[in-house]
Amino acid sequence: MSGGEVAGLLVAVFWAILVSFLAVVMVRLAQTLKAATKLVTGVTEQAVPLLGEASATVRSAQSQLERVDAIATDVQEVTSNASALSSTVSTAFGGPLVKVAAFGYGVRRALGRKKTEGAAQTGGVVVGRTVPAARRGRKRGRG
């Protein structure tokens, strides 16, 4: 064999090895792409129902928030009504009740003065009353 033939044979072997290597790389790449496609398909199949459930959950939460808002509005209305009723009752009955209480206090005081005046006329002794502790003579502590 001549030098040119050997060189041609080497180039042919080199190209055969290169093509074989590229074929193996292409087969591996195809397998990787298949696996990636299966993975993406699986994720898509699972994600679509999850997104549907999440959407339903968000809608349910929105309706619950609307109910809570309606309840809060009703509570605020009841509170304002109770406040108005309280001020109305206070206005209607507060003044007269204070006047009745003041009148009762005045009557008790007047009756108390009459009893004291009657006791002063009888010698200053009021039956059923005791002298307060502060007015009693101190017998203890003096030596």
Short mmCIF file of N, CA, C and O in Angstrom, two decimals:
data_model
loop_
_atom_site.label_atom_id
_atom_site.label_comp_id
_atom_site.label_asym_id
_atom_site.label_seq_id
_atom_site.Cartn_x
_atom_site.Cartn_y
_atom_site.Cartn_z
N MET A 1 0.81 -1.16 0.00
CA MET A 1 0.00 0.00 0.00
C MET A 1 0.86 1.24 0.00
O MET A 1 1.90 1.29 0.64
N SER A 2 0.34 2.13 -0.71
CA SER A 2 1.12 3.34 -0.84
C SER A 2 0.71 4.32 0.25
O SER A 2 -0.29 4.16 0.94
N GLY A 3 1.46 5.36 0.38
CA GLY A 3 1.23 6.37 1.42
C GLY A 3 -0.09 7.06 1.27
O GLY A 3 -0.77 7.40 2.23
N GLY A 4 -0.52 7.25 0.02
CA GLY A 4 -1.79 7.93 -0.22
C GLY A 4 -2.95 7.04 0.18
O GLY A 4 -3.99 7.50 0.65
N GLU A 5 -2.76 5.75 -0.08
CA GLU A 5 -3.84 4.83 0.27
C GLU A 5 -3.99 4.72 1.78
O GLU A 5 -5.09 4.62 2.30
N VAL A 6 -2.86 4.69 2.48
CA VAL A 6 -2.89 4.59 3.94
C VAL A 6 -3.51 5.85 4.51
O VAL A 6 -4.33 5.79 5.44
N ALA A 7 -3.17 6.98 3.96
CA ALA A 7 -3.73 8.24 4.44
C ALA A 7 -5.22 8.25 4.19
O ALA A 7 -6.03 8.67 5.04
N GLY A 8 -5.65 7.76 3.01
CA GLY A 8 -7.08 7.72 2.70
C GLY A 8 -7.80 6.76 3.62
O GLY A 8 -8.94 7.01 4.06
N LEU A 9 -7.15 5.62 3.91
CA LEU A 9 -7.73 4.64 4.82
C LEU A 9 -7.87 5.22 6.22
O LEU A 9 -8.89 5.04 6.89
N LEU A 10 -6.87 5.95 6.68
CA LEU A 10 -6.93 6.59 8.01
C LEU A 10 -8.05 7.63 8.07
O LEU A 10 -8.77 7.72 9.06
N VAL A 11 -8.15 8.40 6.99
CA VAL A 11 -9.22 9.42 6.96
C VAL A 11 -10.57 8.73 6.98
O VAL A 11 -11.50 9.16 7.68
N ALA A 12 -10.72 7.63 6.24
CA ALA A 12 -11.99 6.91 6.21
C ALA A 12 -12.32 6.33 7.58
O ALA A 12 -13.46 6.39 8.05
N VAL A 13 -11.33 5.75 8.26
CA VAL A 13 -11.54 5.20 9.62
C VAL A 13 -11.89 6.33 10.58
O VAL A 13 -12.80 6.20 11.41
N PHE A 14 -11.18 7.46 10.47
CA PHE A 14 -11.46 8.61 11.33
C PHE A 14 -12.90 9.07 11.13
O PHE A 14 -13.62 9.33 12.10
N TRP A 15 -13.32 9.16 9.85
CA TRP A 15 -14.70 9.59 9.57
C TRP A 15 -15.71 8.56 10.07
O TRP A 15 -16.78 8.93 10.60
N ALA A 16 -15.39 7.31 9.99
CA ALA A 16 -16.30 6.26 10.47
C ALA A 16 -16.46 6.36 11.98
O ALA A 16 -17.57 6.26 12.52
N ILE A 17 -15.36 6.59 12.70
CA ILE A 17 -15.40 6.74 14.15
C ILE A 17 -16.19 8.00 14.52
O ILE A 17 -17.03 7.99 15.42
N LEU A 18 -15.95 9.08 13.80
CA LEU A 18 -16.64 10.35 14.06
C LEU A 18 -18.14 10.20 13.83
O LEU A 18 -18.95 10.63 14.65
N VAL A 19 -18.53 9.57 12.74
CA VAL A 19 -19.95 9.37 12.44
C VAL A 19 -20.58 8.46 13.49
O VAL A 19 -21.70 8.70 13.95
N SER A 20 -19.87 7.41 13.92
CA SER A 20 -20.38 6.50 14.95
C SER A 20 -20.58 7.26 16.26
O SER A 20 -21.60 7.11 16.95
N PHE A 21 -19.60 8.08 16.62
CA PHE A 21 -19.70 8.88 17.84
C PHE A 21 -20.87 9.83 17.76
O PHE A 21 -21.65 9.97 18.72
N LEU A 22 -21.03 10.50 16.63
CA LEU A 22 -22.16 11.43 16.46
C LEU A 22 -23.49 10.69 16.47
O LEU A 22 -24.49 11.19 17.01
N ALA A 23 -23.52 9.47 15.96
CA ALA A 23 -24.76 8.67 15.98
C ALA A 23 -25.13 8.32 17.42
O ALA A 23 -26.29 8.41 17.82
N VAL A 24 -24.14 7.93 18.23
CA VAL A 24 -24.39 7.62 19.65
C VAL A 24 -24.90 8.87 20.37
O VAL A 24 -25.85 8.81 21.16
N VAL A 25 -24.27 10.00 20.11
CA VAL A 25 -24.68 11.26 20.75
C VAL A 25 -26.11 11.60 20.35
O VAL A 25 -26.93 12.00 21.18
N MET A 26 -26.44 11.40 19.06
CA MET A 26 -27.79 11.71 18.59
C MET A 26 -28.82 10.77 19.23
O MET A 26 -29.92 11.20 19.60
N VAL A 27 -28.48 9.48 19.39
CA VAL A 27 -29.40 8.53 20.04
C VAL A 27 -29.62 8.94 21.49
O VAL A 27 -30.76 8.95 21.97
N ARG A 28 -28.57 9.28 22.19
CA ARG A 28 -28.69 9.73 23.59
C ARG A 28 -29.53 11.00 23.69
O ARG A 28 -30.36 11.14 24.58
N LEU A 29 -29.31 11.92 22.79
CA LEU A 29 -30.07 13.17 22.77
C LEU A 29 -31.55 12.90 22.51
O LEU A 29 -32.42 13.49 23.14
N ALA A 30 -31.83 11.96 21.63
CA ALA A 30 -33.22 11.60 21.34
C ALA A 30 -33.87 10.99 22.58
O ALA A 30 -35.03 11.30 22.91
N GLN A 31 -33.13 10.12 23.30
CA GLN A 31 -33.67 9.53 24.53
C GLN A 31 -33.93 10.61 25.59
O GLN A 31 -34.95 10.59 26.28
N THR A 32 -33.03 11.56 25.70
CA THR A 32 -33.20 12.64 26.67
C THR A 32 -34.41 13.50 26.31
O THR A 32 -35.20 13.88 27.18
N LEU A 33 -34.57 13.78 25.03
CA LEU A 33 -35.73 14.57 24.60
C LEU A 33 -37.04 13.83 24.85
O LEU A 33 -38.05 14.44 25.24
N LYS A 34 -37.05 12.48 24.65
CA LYS A 34 -38.24 11.70 24.93
C LYS A 34 -38.59 11.77 26.42
O LYS A 34 -39.75 11.94 26.80
N ALA A 35 -37.56 11.61 27.26
CA ALA A 35 -37.79 11.67 28.71
C ALA A 35 -38.30 13.05 29.12
O ALA A 35 -39.23 13.17 29.94
N ALA A 36 -37.73 14.09 28.54
CA ALA A 36 -38.18 15.45 28.85
C ALA A 36 -39.61 15.67 28.39
O ALA A 36 -40.42 16.30 29.09
N THR A 37 -39.96 15.12 27.23
CA THR A 37 -41.33 15.25 26.72
C THR A 37 -42.31 14.54 27.65
O THR A 37 -43.37 15.07 27.97
N LYS A 38 -41.95 13.31 28.10
CA LYS A 38 -42.81 12.59 29.04
C LYS A 38 -42.98 13.38 30.34
O LYS A 38 -44.08 13.47 30.89
N LEU A 39 -41.89 13.95 30.83
CA LEU A 39 -41.94 14.73 32.08
C LEU A 39 -42.84 15.94 31.92
O LEU A 39 -43.69 16.22 32.78
N VAL A 40 -42.69 16.67 30.85
CA VAL A 40 -43.52 17.86 30.60
C VAL A 40 -44.99 17.46 30.46
O VAL A 40 -45.88 18.13 31.00
N THR A 41 -45.24 16.35 29.77
CA THR A 41 -46.62 15.88 29.61
C THR A 41 -47.22 15.51 30.97
O THR A 41 -48.36 15.87 31.27
N GLY A 42 -46.45 14.82 31.80
CA GLY A 42 -46.93 14.46 33.14
C GLY A 42 -47.22 15.68 33.99
O GLY A 42 -48.24 15.76 34.69
N VAL A 43 -46.31 16.64 33.96
CA VAL A 43 -46.51 17.87 34.74
C VAL A 43 -47.75 18.62 34.24
O VAL A 43 -48.56 19.12 35.02
N THR A 44 -47.92 18.67 32.93
CA THR A 44 -49.08 19.36 32.36
C THR A 44 -50.37 18.66 32.77
O THR A 44 -51.35 19.31 33.14
N GLU A 45 -50.36 17.31 32.73
CA GLU A 45 -51.56 16.56 33.11
C GLU A 45 -51.92 16.79 34.57
O GLU A 45 -53.09 16.79 34.93
N GLN A 46 -50.94 16.96 35.42
CA GLN A 46 -51.21 17.19 36.84
C GLN A 46 -51.49 18.66 37.14
O GLN A 46 -52.25 18.98 38.04
N ALA A 47 -50.88 19.55 36.40
CA ALA A 47 -51.02 20.98 36.69
C ALA A 47 -52.38 21.52 36.27
O ALA A 47 -52.93 22.39 36.94
N VAL A 48 -52.92 21.04 35.19
CA VAL A 48 -54.21 21.56 34.71
C VAL A 48 -55.32 21.32 35.74
O VAL A 48 -56.04 22.26 36.09
N PRO A 49 -55.48 20.11 36.28
CA PRO A 49 -56.51 19.94 37.32
C PRO A 49 -56.22 20.77 38.58
O PRO A 49 -57.14 21.30 39.19
N LEU A 50 -54.95 20.87 38.95
CA LEU A 50 -54.60 21.68 40.12
C LEU A 50 -54.97 23.14 39.91
O LEU A 50 -55.46 23.81 40.82
N LEU A 51 -54.72 23.64 38.72
CA LEU A 51 -55.09 25.03 38.43
C LEU A 51 -56.60 25.21 38.47
O LEU A 51 -57.11 26.24 38.95
N GLY A 52 -57.34 24.20 37.99
CA GLY A 52 -58.80 24.26 38.07
C GLY A 52 -59.28 24.28 39.52
O GLY A 52 -60.17 25.05 39.88
N GLU A 53 -58.68 23.43 40.36
CA GLU A 53 -59.04 23.41 41.78
C GLU A 53 -58.67 24.73 42.45
O GLU A 53 -59.42 25.24 43.29
N ALA A 54 -57.52 25.27 42.12
CA ALA A 54 -57.10 26.55 42.71
C ALA A 54 -58.06 27.66 42.30
O ALA A 54 -58.42 28.52 43.12
N SER A 55 -58.51 27.64 41.08
CA SER A 55 -59.46 28.64 40.62
C SER A 55 -60.78 28.51 41.37
O SER A 55 -61.38 29.50 41.80
N ALA A 56 -61.25 27.27 41.57
CA ALA A 56 -62.48 27.05 42.33
C ALA A 56 -62.32 27.50 43.77
O ALA A 56 -63.23 28.11 44.36
N THR A 57 -61.16 27.26 44.35
CA THR A 57 -60.90 27.69 45.72
C THR A 57 -60.91 29.20 45.84
O THR A 57 -61.46 29.77 46.78
N VAL A 58 -60.30 29.86 44.88
CA VAL A 58 -60.28 31.33 44.89
C VAL A 58 -61.70 31.88 44.75
O VAL A 58 -62.09 32.83 45.45
N ARG A 59 -62.51 31.27 43.90
CA ARG A 59 -63.91 31.71 43.75
C ARG A 59 -64.68 31.51 45.05
O ARG A 59 -65.44 32.36 45.48
N SER A 60 -64.46 30.37 45.71
CA SER A 60 -65.13 30.09 46.99
C SER A 60 -64.70 31.09 48.06
O SER A 60 -65.53 31.59 48.82
N ALA A 61 -63.41 31.37 48.11
CA ALA A 61 -62.92 32.35 49.08
C ALA A 61 -63.51 33.73 48.81
O ALA A 61 -63.86 34.46 49.74
N GLN A 62 -63.65 34.08 47.55
CA GLN A 62 -64.25 35.37 47.20
C GLN A 62 -65.69 35.45 47.68
O GLN A 62 -66.12 36.46 48.23
N SER A 63 -66.45 34.36 47.47
CA SER A 63 -67.85 34.37 47.93
C SER A 63 -67.93 34.44 49.45
O SER A 63 -68.79 35.13 50.01
N GLN A 64 -67.01 33.74 50.13
CA GLN A 64 -66.99 33.81 51.61
C GLN A 64 -66.66 35.23 52.07
O GLN A 64 -67.24 35.73 53.04
N LEU A 65 -65.72 35.87 51.40
CA LEU A 65 -65.37 37.25 51.77
C LEU A 65 -66.54 38.20 51.54
O LEU A 65 -66.77 39.12 52.32
N GLU A 66 -67.31 37.96 50.50
CA GLU A 66 -68.50 38.78 50.26
C GLU A 66 -69.51 38.57 51.38
O GLU A 66 -70.14 39.52 51.84
N ARG A 67 -69.66 37.34 51.84
CA ARG A 67 -70.58 37.06 52.95
C ARG A 67 -70.10 37.76 54.22
O ARG A 67 -70.90 38.35 54.96
N VAL A 68 -68.81 37.66 54.50
CA VAL A 68 -68.26 38.31 55.69
C VAL A 68 -68.45 39.82 55.60
O VAL A 68 -68.77 40.48 56.60
N ASP A 69 -68.27 40.37 54.43
CA ASP A 69 -68.48 41.81 54.24
C ASP A 69 -69.93 42.17 54.52
O ASP A 69 -70.21 43.18 55.18
N ALA A 70 -70.87 41.35 54.05
CA ALA A 70 -72.29 41.61 54.30
C ALA A 70 -72.60 41.51 55.79
O ALA A 70 -73.32 42.35 56.35
N ILE A 71 -72.00 40.53 56.47
CA ILE A 71 -72.21 40.38 57.91
C ILE A 71 -71.64 41.58 58.65
O ILE A 71 -72.26 42.12 59.58
N ALA A 72 -70.45 42.01 58.27
CA ALA A 72 -69.83 43.18 58.93
C ALA A 72 -70.69 44.43 58.72
O ALA A 72 -70.85 45.24 59.65
N THR A 73 -71.26 44.58 57.54
CA THR A 73 -72.14 45.72 57.28
C THR A 73 -73.38 45.64 58.17
O THR A 73 -73.80 46.65 58.76
N ASP A 74 -73.96 44.44 58.30
CA ASP A 74 -75.14 44.27 59.17
C ASP A 74 -74.80 44.56 60.62
O ASP A 74 -75.58 45.20 61.34
N VAL A 75 -73.63 44.08 61.08
CA VAL A 75 -73.22 44.35 62.47
C VAL A 75 -73.03 45.84 62.70
O VAL A 75 -73.43 46.38 63.73
N GLN A 76 -72.46 46.52 61.73
CA GLN A 76 -72.27 47.96 61.87
C GLN A 76 -73.62 48.67 61.95
O GLN A 76 -73.80 49.58 62.75
N GLU A 77 -74.58 48.22 61.15
CA GLU A 77 -75.91 48.82 61.17
C GLU A 77 -76.60 48.56 62.52
O GLU A 77 -77.21 49.46 63.09
N VAL A 78 -76.47 47.33 63.03
CA VAL A 78 -77.07 47.01 64.33
C VAL A 78 -76.42 47.83 65.43
O VAL A 78 -77.10 48.34 66.33
N THR A 79 -75.11 48.01 65.36
CA THR A 79 -74.42 48.82 66.36
C THR A 79 -74.89 50.26 66.33
O THR A 79 -75.14 50.86 67.38
N SER A 80 -75.04 50.81 65.15
CA SER A 80 -75.51 52.20 65.07
C SER A 80 -76.95 52.30 65.56
O SER A 80 -77.33 53.27 66.23
N ASN A 81 -77.78 51.30 65.26
CA ASN A 81 -79.16 51.30 65.75
C ASN A 81 -79.20 51.20 67.28
O ASN A 81 -79.99 51.87 67.94
N ALA A 82 -78.35 50.34 67.85
CA ALA A 82 -78.30 50.21 69.31
C ALA A 82 -77.83 51.50 69.94
O ALA A 82 -78.33 51.92 71.00
N SER A 83 -76.87 52.16 69.33
CA SER A 83 -76.39 53.44 69.85
C SER A 83 -77.48 54.48 69.81
O SER A 83 -77.68 55.24 70.78
N ALA A 84 -78.21 54.52 68.71
CA ALA A 84 -79.32 55.47 68.61
C ALA A 84 -80.40 55.17 69.64
O ALA A 84 -80.94 56.08 70.28
N LEU A 85 -80.72 53.88 69.83
CA LEU A 85 -81.71 53.50 70.82
C LEU A 85 -81.26 53.86 72.22
O LEU A 85 -82.04 54.36 73.04
N SER A 86 -79.99 53.63 72.51
CA SER A 86 -79.44 53.96 73.82
C SER A 86 -79.53 55.45 74.09
O SER A 86 -79.93 55.87 75.18
N SER A 87 -79.18 56.26 73.12
CA SER A 87 -79.25 57.71 73.33
C SER A 87 -80.71 58.15 73.46
O SER A 87 -81.03 59.05 74.25
N THR A 88 -81.63 57.51 72.72
CA THR A 88 -83.04 57.85 72.83
C THR A 88 -83.57 57.50 74.22
O THR A 88 -84.27 58.31 74.85
N VAL A 89 -83.25 56.31 74.72
CA VAL A 89 -83.69 55.90 76.05
C VAL A 89 -83.08 56.81 77.10
O VAL A 89 -83.75 57.22 78.05
N SER A 90 -81.82 57.13 76.94
CA SER A 90 -81.14 58.02 77.89
C SER A 90 -81.81 59.39 77.91
O SER A 90 -82.02 59.98 78.97
N THR A 91 -82.16 59.88 76.74
CA THR A 91 -82.80 61.19 76.66
C THR A 91 -84.21 61.14 77.25
O THR A 91 -84.62 62.03 77.99
N ALA A 92 -84.94 60.06 76.95
CA ALA A 92 -86.33 59.97 77.39
C ALA A 92 -86.46 59.72 78.89
O ALA A 92 -87.30 60.31 79.55
N PHE A 93 -85.62 58.83 79.42
CA PHE A 93 -85.78 58.43 80.82
C PHE A 93 -84.70 58.97 81.74
O PHE A 93 -84.89 58.99 82.95
N GLY A 94 -83.59 59.39 81.19
CA GLY A 94 -82.46 59.83 82.02
C GLY A 94 -82.80 61.05 82.86
O GLY A 94 -82.58 61.06 84.07
N GLY A 95 -83.33 62.07 82.25
CA GLY A 95 -83.66 63.31 82.97
C GLY A 95 -84.68 63.07 84.07
O GLY A 95 -84.44 63.44 85.23
N PRO A 96 -85.81 62.44 83.76
CA PRO A 96 -86.80 62.20 84.82
C PRO A 96 -86.27 61.29 85.93
O PRO A 96 -86.59 61.51 87.09
N LEU A 97 -85.47 60.28 85.60
CA LEU A 97 -84.93 59.40 86.64
C LEU A 97 -83.99 60.16 87.56
O LEU A 97 -84.00 59.96 88.77
N VAL A 98 -83.20 61.05 87.00
CA VAL A 98 -82.31 61.86 87.83
C VAL A 98 -83.12 62.75 88.75
O VAL A 98 -82.81 62.91 89.94
N LYS A 99 -84.20 63.31 88.23
CA LYS A 99 -85.05 64.18 89.05
C LYS A 99 -85.72 63.39 90.16
O LYS A 99 -85.80 63.85 91.30
N VAL A 100 -86.20 62.17 89.86
CA VAL A 100 -86.83 61.34 90.89
C VAL A 100 -85.81 60.96 91.95
O VAL A 100 -86.10 60.99 93.15
N ALA A 101 -84.59 60.61 91.53
CA ALA A 101 -83.55 60.25 92.49
C ALA A 101 -83.20 61.44 93.36
O ALA A 101 -83.03 61.30 94.58
N ALA A 102 -83.08 62.60 92.77
CA ALA A 102 -82.77 63.80 93.56
C ALA A 102 -83.90 64.11 94.53
O ALA A 102 -83.67 64.49 95.69
N PHE A 103 -85.13 63.95 94.08
CA PHE A 103 -86.28 64.19 94.95
C PHE A 103 -86.27 63.22 96.12
O PHE A 103 -86.47 63.60 97.27
N GLY A 104 -86.01 61.92 95.84
CA GLY A 104 -85.94 60.92 96.90
C GLY A 104 -84.84 61.23 97.90
O GLY A 104 -85.02 61.10 99.11
N TYR A 105 -83.70 61.68 97.39
CA TYR A 105 -82.59 62.04 98.28
C TYR A 105 -82.99 63.22 99.16
O TYR A 105 -82.72 63.24 100.36
N GLY A 106 -83.64 64.20 98.56
CA GLY A 106 -84.08 65.37 99.34
C GLY A 106 -85.09 64.99 100.41
O GLY A 106 -85.03 65.48 101.54
N VAL A 107 -86.02 64.10 100.08
CA VAL A 107 -87.01 63.66 101.07
C VAL A 107 -86.34 62.92 102.20
O VAL A 107 -86.64 63.17 103.38
N ARG A 108 -85.40 62.03 101.90
CA ARG A 108 -84.69 61.29 102.96
C ARG A 108 -83.93 62.24 103.87
O ARG A 108 -83.90 62.08 105.07
N ARG A 109 -83.32 63.20 103.25
CA ARG A 109 -82.55 64.15 104.04
C ARG A 109 -83.44 64.99 104.94
O ARG A 109 -83.12 65.25 106.10
N ALA A 110 -84.58 65.40 104.38
CA ALA A 110 -85.51 66.20 105.18
C ALA A 110 -86.06 65.38 106.33
O ALA A 110 -86.16 65.88 107.47
N LEU A 111 -86.39 64.12 106.08
CA LEU A 111 -86.89 63.27 107.16
C LEU A 111 -85.80 63.02 108.19
O LEU A 111 -86.09 62.96 109.39
N GLY A 112 -84.57 62.88 107.74
CA GLY A 112 -83.46 62.69 108.67
C GLY A 112 -83.26 63.90 109.56
O GLY A 112 -82.97 63.78 110.75
N ARG A 113 -83.45 65.08 109.04
CA ARG A 113 -83.30 66.30 109.84
C ARG A 113 -84.42 66.42 110.87
O ARG A 113 -84.20 66.84 112.00
N LYS A 114 -85.62 66.03 110.47
CA LYS A 114 -86.75 66.10 111.41
C LYS A 114 -86.51 65.14 112.57
O LYS A 114 -86.79 65.47 113.72
N LYS A 115 -85.98 63.94 112.30
CA LYS A 115 -85.69 62.99 113.37
C LYS A 115 -84.62 63.55 114.30
O LYS A 115 -84.69 63.41 115.50
N THR A 116 -83.60 64.20 113.71
CA THR A 116 -82.52 64.75 114.53
C THR A 116 -83.04 65.90 115.38
O THR A 116 -82.67 66.03 116.54
N GLU A 117 -83.90 66.71 114.80
CA GLU A 117 -84.48 67.80 115.58
C GLU A 117 -85.34 67.25 116.69
O GLU A 117 -85.33 67.75 117.82
N GLY A 118 -86.10 66.20 116.44
CA GLY A 118 -86.93 65.57 117.46
C GLY A 118 -86.06 64.96 118.55
O GLY A 118 -86.38 65.01 119.74
N ALA A 119 -84.93 64.39 118.18
CA ALA A 119 -84.02 63.80 119.16
C ALA A 119 -83.35 64.88 119.98
O ALA A 119 -83.09 64.70 121.17
N ALA A 120 -83.09 66.01 119.39
CA ALA A 120 -82.47 67.11 120.13
C ALA A 120 -83.43 67.62 121.19
O ALA A 120 -83.02 68.02 122.27
N GLN A 121 -84.71 67.60 120.92
CA GLN A 121 -85.70 68.05 121.88
C GLN A 121 -85.85 67.04 123.01
O GLN A 121 -86.20 67.40 124.12
N THR A 122 -85.56 65.78 122.79
CA THR A 122 -85.70 64.76 123.83
C THR A 122 -84.41 64.52 124.56
O THR A 122 -84.27 63.55 125.28
N GLY A 123 -83.43 65.31 124.37
CA GLY A 123 -82.19 65.17 125.12
C GLY A 123 -81.03 64.70 124.29
O GLY A 123 -79.99 64.37 124.85
N GLY A 124 -81.14 64.61 123.02
CA GLY A 124 -80.02 64.28 122.15
C GLY A 124 -79.78 62.80 121.99
O GLY A 124 -78.78 62.39 121.45
N VAL A 125 -80.68 61.95 122.48
CA VAL A 125 -80.50 60.52 122.32
C VAL A 125 -81.40 60.05 121.19
O VAL A 125 -82.59 60.30 121.20
N VAL A 126 -80.80 59.39 120.22
CA VAL A 126 -81.56 58.84 119.10
C VAL A 126 -81.55 57.33 119.28
O VAL A 126 -80.49 56.72 119.34
N VAL A 127 -82.72 56.77 119.37
CA VAL A 127 -82.83 55.34 119.59
C VAL A 127 -82.36 54.61 118.32
O VAL A 127 -82.76 54.95 117.22
N GLY A 128 -81.51 53.59 118.52
CA GLY A 128 -81.05 52.79 117.40
C GLY A 128 -79.79 53.34 116.74
O GLY A 128 -79.27 52.74 115.82
N ARG A 129 -79.28 54.46 117.19
CA ARG A 129 -78.06 55.01 116.59
C ARG A 129 -76.92 54.88 117.58
O ARG A 129 -77.10 55.02 118.77
N THR A 130 -75.73 54.64 117.04
CA THR A 130 -74.55 54.55 117.89
C THR A 130 -73.63 55.67 117.53
O THR A 130 -73.67 56.22 116.42
N VAL A 131 -72.79 56.01 118.44
CA VAL A 131 -71.82 57.07 118.21
C VAL A 131 -70.70 56.48 117.35
O VAL A 131 -70.21 55.39 117.64
N PRO A 132 -70.28 57.18 116.30
CA PRO A 132 -69.19 56.67 115.46
C PRO A 132 -67.91 56.45 116.25
O PRO A 132 -67.68 57.10 117.27
N ALA A 133 -67.07 55.56 115.80
CA ALA A 133 -65.84 55.18 116.50
C ALA A 133 -64.91 56.36 116.66
O ALA A 133 -64.17 56.44 117.63
N ALA A 134 -64.90 57.29 115.75
CA ALA A 134 -63.98 58.42 115.84
C ALA A 134 -64.34 59.34 117.01
O ALA A 134 -63.50 60.04 117.52
N ARG A 135 -65.57 59.34 117.47
CA ARG A 135 -65.99 60.24 118.54
C ARG A 135 -65.88 59.60 119.92
O ARG A 135 -66.02 60.28 120.92
N ARG A 136 -65.66 58.33 119.99
CA ARG A 136 -65.54 57.67 121.29
C ARG A 136 -64.24 58.09 121.95
O ARG A 136 -63.25 58.36 121.28
N GLY A 137 -64.24 58.06 123.18
CA GLY A 137 -63.03 58.44 123.91
C GLY A 137 -61.96 57.38 123.75
O GLY A 137 -62.25 56.21 123.72
N ARG A 138 -60.73 57.83 123.67
CA ARG A 138 -59.62 56.87 123.52
C ARG A 138 -59.11 56.49 124.88
O ARG A 138 -58.51 57.29 125.57
N LYS A 139 -59.32 55.24 125.23
CA LYS A 139 -58.83 54.76 126.51
C LYS A 139 -57.54 54.00 126.33
O LYS A 139 -56.76 53.88 127.27
N ARG A 140 -57.34 53.48 125.16
CA ARG A 140 -56.12 52.72 124.92
C ARG A 140 -55.01 53.66 124.49
O ARG A 140 -55.23 54.69 123.87
N GLY A 141 -53.85 53.27 124.73
CA GLY A 141 -52.70 54.02 124.26
C GLY A 141 -52.27 55.14 125.21
O GLY A 141 -51.20 55.68 125.10
N ARG A 142 -53.11 55.50 126.17
CA ARG A 142 -52.69 56.52 127.13
C ARG A 142 -52.23 55.83 128.38
O ARG A 142 -52.84 54.90 128.87
N GLY A 143 -51.19 56.29 128.90
CA GLY A 143 -50.67 55.56 130.05
C GLY A 143 -50.37 56.34 131.22
O GLY A 143 -50.48 57.22 131.80
#
